[in-house]
Amino acid sequence: MKKVHVKAGGSRDYDVTIGRGVLDRCGELLSPLFGGGKIAVITDTNVAPLYLERLKCSLMRAGYEVCSFAFPAGEQSKNLSTLSDILEFLAESKLSRTDAIVALGGGVVGDISGFAAGCYLRGIKYAQLPTTLLAFVDSAVGGKTAVDLRAGKNLAGLFYPPVAVIADPGCLSTLPGEILADGAAESVKTGVLSGEELFSLVEQGKIMENAERIIELCIDYKAKIVALDEFESGPRRLLNLGHTVGHAIELLSGYSISHGCAVSAGIAIITRAAARLGICCYADCKRIIAALKACSLPTETHFRAPELAEAALSDKKRSGSKITIILPRTIGNCELVEIATSELCGIIEKGLCPLEE
Ligand SMILES: NC(=O)c1ccc[n+]([C@@H]2O[C@H](COP(=O)([O-])OP(=O)(O)OC[C@H]3O[C@@H](n4cnc5c(N)ncnc54)[C@H](O)[C@@H]3O)[C@@H](O)[C@H]2O)c1
Ligand SMILES: [Zn+2]
């Protein structure tokens, strides 16, 4: 069992506990943090039949009264209507300010449960129990919560850190391959950002075999970045490597291309562009693209530069005539570069042509 401390400011700091079997020890791990009382487990309809019973048993062994709410699995549930159902459920279950929530599931469950915890009775405690690779390596740590609005993804939410993250890599054994790939793309991203130790693991492509160590190193890196910049006004924006073009690919595909596959192509495109601009050395660029391929992830897209740039710039969260992109220099050294929006299309264009061998 390994612990990573996340600094979220004073009494809001929390630990991530990582280890096989910790799901069955949630009760004992959470009771010093939650105190006694009631726990509402929020999950989805895929995860509930797999892990809810084990979690409930562990919580009840520690003396908790447990209730649970499972909403239909998938991003289409990450909306105000499900949030409202969760809040009504918490009220009907008579959760008080001293009770708590446990989010059991992937990024969708984590994001919406964190939001519910942040606004129910003006904020009650919650813990994250991630069950997808993406949630382990990215969404469970950092305190960002959200739901989607009709105008776009993640447009309503809070920065509201959990009191604990309990990560049991054993949960990955039931994960379908295409969902594992989404997390693999974020793991390669973190490898490019953080450096050789993690990158040399992910470039082997054996994500499941090395899952525990990959998760530890990704969480270590994310914890460091969040401690530097909790509210994403500075270096935390590095975590968006590959995401400007990735979001554009997702949008243009009508979300038929998954986030991970879109981000993978986005990383490849921006890295090739950085190489052509003389910012990234060719050897590292080739290694990054090879790592994505080793994880069976795409490194190209059939969309063209003008439509990608237009889609990227249509993002509702962006404003003004400038945009910040993330360019790799070397593995372990990426930089935030502010460019004029009019330059984006040309940069994407450079990243679309394959590299000469
Ligand atoms: N808060 C953040 O910092 C942050 C960061 C990155 C992504 N996100 C959000 O995360 C979401 C994507 O996360 P996700 O990919 O985990 O999606 P998800 O929660 O929808 O999970 C993907 C699918 O896997 C199923 N599943 C979950 N765990 C399983 C398991 N162990 N075995 C079998 N099936 C399982 C789910 O039911 C779902 O169908 C997006 O909404 C995104 O916006 C948030
Ligand atoms: Zn992402």
Short mmCIF file of C-alpha atoms and ligand atoms in Angstrom, two decimals:
data_model
loop_
_atom_site.label_atom_id
_atom_site.label_comp_id
_atom_site.label_asym_id
_atom_site.label_seq_id
_atom_site.Cartn_x
_atom_site.Cartn_y
_atom_site.Cartn_z
CA MET A 1 0.00 0.00 0.00
CA LYS A 2 1.37 3.41 -0.96
CA LYS A 3 0.26 6.87 0.12
CA VAL A 4 0.65 10.11 -1.86
CA HIS A 5 -0.06 13.36 -0.04
CA VAL A 6 -1.90 16.04 -2.01
CA LYS A 7 -1.54 19.63 -0.84
CA ALA A 8 -4.79 21.46 -1.44
CA GLY A 9 -4.18 24.17 1.16
CA GLY A 10 -4.29 23.82 4.96
CA SER A 11 -7.03 21.59 6.28
CA ARG A 12 -8.02 20.66 2.71
CA ASP A 13 -4.93 18.44 2.16
CA TYR A 14 -5.67 14.77 1.54
CA ASP A 15 -3.98 11.42 0.93
CA VAL A 16 -4.31 9.06 -1.99
CA THR A 17 -3.98 5.43 -0.85
CA ILE A 18 -2.99 3.05 -3.64
CA GLY A 19 -2.90 -0.73 -3.34
CA ARG A 20 -4.53 -3.98 -4.42
CA GLY A 21 -7.35 -4.87 -2.04
CA VAL A 22 -7.82 -1.41 -0.49
CA LEU A 23 -11.44 -1.47 -1.69
CA ASP A 24 -12.14 -3.98 1.10
CA ARG A 25 -10.43 -1.69 3.64
CA CYS A 26 -12.34 1.51 2.84
CA GLY A 27 -14.26 1.47 6.11
CA GLU A 28 -11.16 1.47 8.31
CA LEU A 29 -9.35 3.95 6.03
CA LEU A 30 -12.23 6.42 5.96
CA SER A 31 -13.48 6.32 9.53
CA PRO A 32 -10.72 8.57 10.97
CA LEU A 33 -11.59 11.13 8.26
CA PHE A 34 -15.38 10.92 8.12
CA GLY A 35 -16.16 10.23 11.77
CA GLY A 36 -19.27 8.15 12.38
CA GLY A 37 -22.68 8.43 10.74
CA LYS A 38 -24.13 7.73 7.35
CA ILE A 39 -22.44 7.26 3.98
CA ALA A 40 -24.15 7.63 0.61
CA VAL A 41 -22.33 5.72 -2.13
CA ILE A 42 -22.87 7.25 -5.58
CA THR A 43 -22.06 4.97 -8.52
CA ASP A 44 -23.30 3.97 -11.97
CA THR A 45 -25.21 0.97 -13.31
CA ASN A 46 -22.08 -0.76 -14.71
CA VAL A 47 -19.94 -0.39 -11.61
CA ALA A 48 -22.65 -1.19 -9.04
CA PRO A 49 -22.94 -4.93 -9.83
CA LEU A 50 -19.12 -5.24 -9.85
CA TYR A 51 -17.93 -3.44 -6.71
CA LEU A 52 -20.78 -1.92 -4.70
CA GLU A 53 -21.37 -4.91 -2.43
CA ARG A 54 -17.70 -5.18 -1.43
CA LEU A 55 -17.57 -1.46 -0.66
CA LYS A 56 -20.80 -1.55 1.35
CA CYS A 57 -19.57 -4.55 3.40
CA SER A 58 -16.34 -2.77 4.23
CA LEU A 59 -18.16 0.43 5.27
CA MET A 60 -20.71 -1.46 7.36
CA ARG A 61 -17.95 -3.43 9.10
CA ALA A 62 -16.59 -0.05 10.21
CA GLY A 63 -20.00 0.78 11.70
CA TYR A 64 -21.47 2.98 8.97
CA GLU A 65 -25.09 3.12 7.91
CA VAL A 66 -24.84 2.92 4.10
CA CYS A 67 -27.26 3.91 1.33
CA SER A 68 -26.50 3.90 -2.41
CA PHE A 69 -27.60 5.53 -5.65
CA ALA A 70 -26.68 4.21 -9.12
CA PHE A 71 -27.41 6.32 -12.22
CA PRO A 72 -27.26 5.06 -15.84
CA ALA A 73 -23.60 4.65 -16.87
CA GLY A 74 -22.08 7.03 -19.40
CA GLU A 75 -21.22 10.65 -20.16
CA GLN A 76 -24.85 11.35 -21.17
CA SER A 77 -25.74 11.10 -17.47
CA LYS A 78 -23.26 13.80 -16.47
CA ASN A 79 -25.88 16.55 -16.46
CA LEU A 80 -28.01 18.76 -14.23
CA SER A 81 -30.86 16.27 -14.24
CA THR A 82 -28.70 13.48 -12.71
CA LEU A 83 -27.18 16.02 -10.30
CA SER A 84 -30.69 16.95 -9.21
CA ASP A 85 -31.61 13.25 -8.75
CA ILE A 86 -28.50 12.74 -6.60
CA LEU A 87 -29.25 15.81 -4.44
CA GLU A 88 -32.89 14.70 -3.95
CA PHE A 89 -31.64 11.21 -3.02
CA LEU A 90 -29.25 12.67 -0.42
CA ALA A 91 -32.07 14.75 1.08
CA GLU A 92 -34.55 11.82 1.09
CA SER A 93 -31.87 9.68 2.77
CA LYS A 94 -31.61 12.44 5.39
CA LEU A 95 -27.88 12.94 5.06
CA SER A 96 -26.74 15.60 7.51
CA ARG A 97 -23.70 17.87 7.39
CA THR A 98 -21.68 15.35 9.39
CA ASP A 99 -22.44 12.51 6.95
CA ALA A 100 -20.46 11.83 3.79
CA ILE A 101 -20.43 10.67 0.16
CA VAL A 102 -18.26 8.04 -1.50
CA ALA A 103 -17.93 8.23 -5.32
CA LEU A 104 -17.42 4.72 -6.71
CA GLY A 105 -16.70 4.71 -10.45
CA GLY A 106 -14.94 6.41 -13.34
CA GLY A 107 -14.54 10.10 -14.10
CA VAL A 108 -18.25 10.63 -14.69
CA VAL A 109 -19.22 9.33 -11.24
CA GLY A 110 -16.30 11.19 -9.64
CA ASP A 111 -17.05 14.54 -11.29
CA ILE A 112 -20.80 14.57 -10.59
CA SER A 113 -20.52 13.14 -7.06
CA GLY A 114 -17.88 15.71 -6.16
CA PHE A 115 -20.18 18.46 -7.42
CA ALA A 116 -23.09 17.03 -5.41
CA ALA A 117 -20.89 16.84 -2.28
CA GLY A 118 -19.76 20.43 -2.83
CA CYS A 119 -23.26 21.89 -3.00
CA TYR A 120 -25.41 19.57 -0.81
CA LEU A 121 -26.00 21.46 2.46
CA ARG A 122 -23.31 23.90 1.19
CA GLY A 123 -20.69 21.16 1.23
CA ILE A 124 -20.24 17.78 2.91
CA LYS A 125 -17.21 15.49 2.96
CA TYR A 126 -16.59 13.01 0.16
CA ALA A 127 -14.04 10.42 -0.96
CA GLN A 128 -13.14 9.23 -4.45
CA LEU A 129 -12.89 5.52 -5.23
CA PRO A 130 -11.81 5.48 -8.87
CA THR A 131 -12.48 2.38 -10.99
CA THR A 132 -11.22 3.37 -14.48
CA LEU A 133 -7.60 3.94 -15.47
CA LEU A 134 -8.52 7.49 -16.50
CA ALA A 135 -9.96 8.17 -13.06
CA PHE A 136 -6.86 6.70 -11.34
CA VAL A 137 -4.33 8.67 -13.35
CA ASP A 138 -6.28 11.87 -13.87
CA SER A 139 -9.78 12.71 -12.66
CA ALA A 140 -9.88 11.38 -9.07
CA VAL A 141 -7.06 13.65 -7.91
CA GLY A 142 -7.16 17.44 -8.09
CA GLY A 143 -10.60 18.40 -6.82
CA LYS A 144 -12.16 19.43 -10.13
CA THR A 145 -15.87 18.55 -10.21
CA ALA A 146 -18.36 19.18 -13.00
CA VAL A 147 -21.42 18.41 -15.05
CA ASP A 148 -21.95 19.05 -18.76
CA LEU A 149 -24.36 21.72 -20.02
CA ARG A 150 -26.10 21.78 -23.42
CA ALA A 151 -23.51 24.35 -24.55
CA GLY A 152 -20.53 22.11 -23.78
CA LYS A 153 -18.73 19.67 -21.51
CA ASN A 154 -17.80 20.47 -17.91
CA LEU A 155 -19.29 23.97 -18.02
CA ALA A 156 -20.71 23.90 -14.47
CA GLY A 157 -18.70 22.76 -11.48
CA LEU A 158 -16.59 23.56 -8.44
CA PHE A 159 -13.05 23.12 -7.24
CA TYR A 160 -13.92 20.91 -4.26
CA PRO A 161 -11.23 18.47 -3.06
CA PRO A 162 -12.16 15.08 -1.59
CA VAL A 163 -10.98 14.14 1.92
CA ALA A 164 -9.43 10.95 0.54
CA VAL A 165 -8.80 9.03 -2.66
CA ILE A 166 -8.66 5.25 -2.35
CA ALA A 167 -7.29 3.60 -5.48
CA ASP A 168 -7.47 -0.19 -5.87
CA PRO A 169 -5.84 -1.22 -9.18
CA GLY A 170 -7.63 -4.58 -8.85
CA CYS A 171 -10.71 -2.77 -10.23
CA LEU A 172 -9.00 -2.49 -13.62
CA SER A 173 -9.41 -6.23 -14.27
CA THR A 174 -13.04 -5.75 -15.39
CA LEU A 175 -12.39 -2.70 -17.58
CA PRO A 176 -13.19 -3.08 -21.31
CA GLY A 177 -10.16 -2.53 -23.59
CA GLU A 178 -11.42 0.66 -25.22
CA ILE A 179 -11.97 2.30 -21.83
CA LEU A 180 -8.52 1.22 -20.68
CA ALA A 181 -7.16 2.95 -23.82
CA ASP A 182 -8.64 6.29 -22.68
CA GLY A 183 -6.60 6.04 -19.48
CA ALA A 184 -3.53 4.87 -21.41
CA ALA A 185 -3.58 8.09 -23.44
CA GLU A 186 -3.64 10.21 -20.26
CA SER A 187 -0.82 8.04 -18.84
CA VAL A 188 1.37 8.67 -21.92
CA LYS A 189 0.50 12.37 -21.60
CA THR A 190 1.68 12.38 -17.97
CA GLY A 191 4.81 10.46 -19.01
CA VAL A 192 5.67 13.14 -21.59
CA LEU A 193 5.12 15.84 -18.96
CA SER A 194 6.84 14.20 -16.01
CA GLY A 195 9.90 12.53 -17.52
CA GLU A 196 11.91 9.39 -18.08
CA GLU A 197 10.81 7.26 -15.09
CA LEU A 198 7.12 7.17 -16.10
CA PHE A 199 7.69 7.57 -19.84
CA SER A 200 9.99 4.54 -20.07
CA LEU A 201 7.23 2.47 -18.47
CA VAL A 202 4.38 3.64 -20.71
CA GLU A 203 6.42 3.39 -23.90
CA GLN A 204 6.55 -0.38 -23.39
CA GLY A 205 2.79 -0.39 -24.01
CA LYS A 206 2.20 -2.93 -21.26
CA ILE A 207 -0.24 -0.79 -19.32
CA MET A 208 -2.00 -3.58 -17.41
CA GLU A 209 1.25 -5.30 -16.41
CA ASN A 210 2.69 -2.05 -15.07
CA ALA A 211 -0.61 -0.52 -13.91
CA GLU A 212 0.24 -0.12 -10.25
CA ARG A 213 3.51 1.74 -10.82
CA ILE A 214 2.04 3.83 -13.67
CA ILE A 215 -0.84 4.89 -11.42
CA GLU A 216 1.55 5.79 -8.57
CA LEU A 217 3.77 7.90 -10.83
CA CYS A 218 0.83 9.65 -12.54
CA ILE A 219 -0.72 10.49 -9.16
CA ASP A 220 2.66 11.70 -7.84
CA TYR A 221 2.97 14.06 -10.79
CA LYS A 222 -0.61 15.29 -10.59
CA ALA A 223 -0.27 15.88 -6.84
CA LYS A 224 2.82 18.05 -7.45
CA ILE A 225 1.13 20.10 -10.16
CA VAL A 226 -2.06 20.59 -8.13
CA ALA A 227 0.00 21.72 -5.12
CA LEU A 228 1.64 24.37 -7.32
CA ASP A 229 -1.55 25.56 -8.98
CA GLU A 230 -4.82 24.27 -7.57
CA PHE A 231 -7.08 26.56 -9.61
CA GLU A 232 -5.45 26.05 -13.02
CA SER A 233 -4.19 29.53 -13.69
CA GLY A 234 -0.55 28.43 -14.26
CA PRO A 235 1.36 25.14 -14.57
CA ARG A 236 -1.73 22.92 -14.06
CA ARG A 237 -2.63 23.91 -17.62
CA LEU A 238 0.25 21.64 -18.76
CA LEU A 239 -2.14 18.72 -18.09
CA ASN A 240 -3.97 19.87 -21.22
CA LEU A 241 -1.13 18.56 -23.43
CA GLY A 242 -2.76 17.19 -26.60
CA HIS A 243 -6.19 18.41 -25.47
CA THR A 244 -6.67 21.50 -27.69
CA VAL A 245 -6.53 19.37 -30.84
CA GLY A 246 -8.00 16.37 -28.95
CA HIS A 247 -11.15 18.28 -27.98
CA ALA A 248 -11.49 19.46 -31.58
CA ILE A 249 -11.34 15.85 -32.84
CA GLU A 250 -13.94 14.76 -30.25
CA LEU A 251 -16.23 17.60 -31.25
CA LEU A 252 -15.87 17.08 -35.02
CA SER A 253 -16.52 13.35 -34.64
CA GLY A 254 -19.74 14.09 -32.75
CA TYR A 255 -18.10 12.33 -29.78
CA SER A 256 -17.91 9.03 -31.67
CA ILE A 257 -14.12 9.14 -31.15
CA SER A 258 -13.37 8.62 -27.45
CA HIS A 259 -11.58 11.24 -25.36
CA GLY A 260 -8.46 9.08 -25.02
CA CYS A 261 -8.17 8.34 -28.73
CA ALA A 262 -8.74 12.01 -29.57
CA VAL A 263 -6.14 13.15 -27.02
CA SER A 264 -3.66 10.58 -28.33
CA ALA A 265 -3.95 11.96 -31.87
CA GLY A 266 -3.79 15.46 -30.35
CA ILE A 267 -0.50 14.66 -28.56
CA ALA A 268 0.99 13.22 -31.75
CA ILE A 269 -0.06 16.24 -33.84
CA ILE A 270 1.22 18.88 -31.41
CA THR A 271 4.48 16.95 -30.89
CA ARG A 272 5.13 16.70 -34.65
CA ALA A 273 4.36 20.41 -34.94
CA ALA A 274 6.82 21.15 -32.10
CA ALA A 275 9.49 19.09 -33.90
CA ARG A 276 8.93 20.97 -37.18
CA LEU A 277 9.09 24.29 -35.32
CA GLY A 278 12.49 23.27 -33.95
CA ILE A 279 11.14 23.18 -30.37
CA CYS A 280 11.08 19.39 -29.82
CA CYS A 281 14.02 17.22 -30.83
CA TYR A 282 13.13 14.64 -33.51
CA ALA A 283 14.34 11.71 -31.41
CA ASP A 284 11.94 12.50 -28.55
CA CYS A 285 9.13 13.23 -31.00
CA LYS A 286 9.58 9.77 -32.52
CA ARG A 287 9.64 8.15 -29.07
CA ILE A 288 6.40 9.89 -28.08
CA ILE A 289 4.62 8.76 -31.23
CA ALA A 290 6.01 5.22 -30.84
CA ALA A 291 4.75 5.13 -27.23
CA LEU A 292 1.21 6.02 -28.33
CA LYS A 293 1.36 3.30 -31.00
CA ALA A 294 2.70 0.77 -28.47
CA CYS A 295 -0.46 1.44 -26.42
CA SER A 296 -2.55 0.81 -29.60
CA LEU A 297 -3.58 4.46 -29.69
CA PRO A 298 -4.10 6.56 -32.85
CA THR A 299 -1.50 9.13 -33.92
CA GLU A 300 -3.35 10.61 -36.87
CA THR A 301 -6.73 12.07 -37.77
CA HIS A 302 -8.62 12.41 -41.04
CA PHE A 303 -9.84 15.90 -40.08
CA ARG A 304 -8.06 18.82 -41.77
CA ALA A 305 -6.23 21.70 -40.12
CA PRO A 306 -8.80 24.49 -40.78
CA GLU A 307 -11.71 22.50 -39.35
CA LEU A 308 -9.61 21.36 -36.36
CA ALA A 309 -8.53 24.95 -35.63
CA GLU A 310 -12.09 26.23 -35.96
CA ALA A 311 -13.44 23.52 -33.63
CA ALA A 312 -10.64 24.14 -31.12
CA LEU A 313 -11.36 27.86 -31.09
CA SER A 314 -15.11 27.34 -30.68
CA ASP A 315 -14.51 26.08 -27.13
CA LYS A 316 -16.91 28.02 -24.90
CA LYS A 317 -14.31 28.29 -22.13
CA ARG A 318 -11.88 30.19 -24.34
CA SER A 319 -12.00 33.90 -25.00
CA GLY A 320 -9.95 36.59 -26.71
CA SER A 321 -7.50 36.63 -29.56
CA LYS A 322 -4.86 34.45 -27.86
CA ILE A 323 -4.75 30.78 -26.99
CA THR A 324 -2.25 28.85 -24.85
CA ILE A 325 -0.98 25.59 -26.30
CA ILE A 326 1.39 23.06 -24.75
CA LEU A 327 4.47 22.11 -26.74
CA PRO A 328 6.90 19.34 -25.73
CA ARG A 329 10.59 20.32 -25.79
CA THR A 330 11.92 17.01 -24.53
CA ILE A 331 10.40 14.13 -22.59
CA GLY A 332 9.89 15.66 -19.14
CA ASN A 333 9.98 19.26 -20.34
CA CYS A 334 6.88 20.76 -21.91
CA GLU A 335 6.02 24.40 -22.09
CA LEU A 336 2.96 26.62 -22.19
CA VAL A 337 3.13 28.89 -25.23
CA GLU A 338 0.70 31.70 -25.89
CA ILE A 339 -0.04 32.18 -29.58
CA ALA A 340 -2.44 34.31 -31.60
CA THR A 341 -5.56 32.33 -32.51
CA SER A 342 -4.76 33.05 -36.17
CA GLU A 343 -1.54 30.97 -35.82
CA LEU A 344 -3.28 27.80 -34.62
CA CYS A 345 -4.28 26.47 -38.03
CA GLY A 346 -0.70 26.72 -39.37
CA ILE A 347 0.67 24.93 -36.31
CA ILE A 348 -1.85 22.08 -36.62
CA GLU A 349 -1.03 21.84 -40.34
CA LYS A 350 2.63 21.23 -39.44
CA GLY A 351 1.58 18.43 -37.11
CA LEU A 352 -0.62 16.61 -39.61
CA CYS A 353 2.05 15.46 -42.09
CA PRO A 354 3.82 12.27 -41.06
CA LEU A 355 7.46 12.62 -40.01
CA GLU A 356 10.01 11.49 -42.55
CA GLU A 357 11.87 8.41 -41.24
N1 LIG B 1 -12.06 16.07 -12.77
C1 LIG B 1 -11.04 15.98 -13.59
O1 LIG B 1 -9.95 16.51 -13.32
C2 LIG B 1 -11.18 15.19 -14.85
C3 LIG B 1 -10.03 14.86 -15.60
C4 LIG B 1 -10.19 14.09 -16.73
C5 LIG B 1 -11.45 13.65 -17.12
N2 LIG B 1 -12.54 14.00 -16.38
C6 LIG B 1 -13.89 13.52 -16.74
O2 LIG B 1 -13.89 12.11 -16.63
C7 LIG B 1 -14.91 11.58 -17.47
C8 LIG B 1 -14.38 10.36 -18.19
O3 LIG B 1 -14.00 9.41 -17.24
P1 LIG B 1 -14.08 7.84 -17.53
O4 LIG B 1 -13.42 7.55 -18.81
O5 LIG B 1 -13.64 7.16 -16.30
O6 LIG B 1 -15.64 7.66 -17.83
P2 LIG B 1 -16.82 6.85 -17.12
O7 LIG B 1 -16.93 7.21 -15.69
O8 LIG B 1 -18.03 7.06 -17.95
O9 LIG B 1 -16.36 5.33 -17.24
C9 LIG B 1 -16.28 4.74 -18.51
C10 LIG B 1 -17.15 3.47 -18.56
O10 LIG B 1 -16.52 2.44 -17.79
C11 LIG B 1 -17.44 1.85 -16.90
N3 LIG B 1 -16.64 1.36 -15.78
C12 LIG B 1 -16.10 2.13 -14.79
N4 LIG B 1 -15.30 1.37 -14.02
C13 LIG B 1 -15.37 0.10 -14.49
C14 LIG B 1 -14.74 -1.12 -14.12
N5 LIG B 1 -13.85 -1.17 -13.13
N6 LIG B 1 -15.05 -2.24 -14.83
C15 LIG B 1 -15.91 -2.16 -15.88
N7 LIG B 1 -16.51 -1.03 -16.30
C16 LIG B 1 -16.23 0.09 -15.61
C17 LIG B 1 -18.41 2.96 -16.61
O11 LIG B 1 -19.64 2.45 -16.15
C18 LIG B 1 -18.55 3.62 -17.97
O12 LIG B 1 -19.45 2.90 -18.78
C19 LIG B 1 -15.33 12.70 -18.40
O13 LIG B 1 -16.60 13.16 -18.03
C20 LIG B 1 -14.28 13.79 -18.16
O14 LIG B 1 -14.80 15.09 -18.33
C21 LIG B 1 -12.42 14.74 -15.26
ZN ZN B 2 -8.14 14.28 -20.80
#
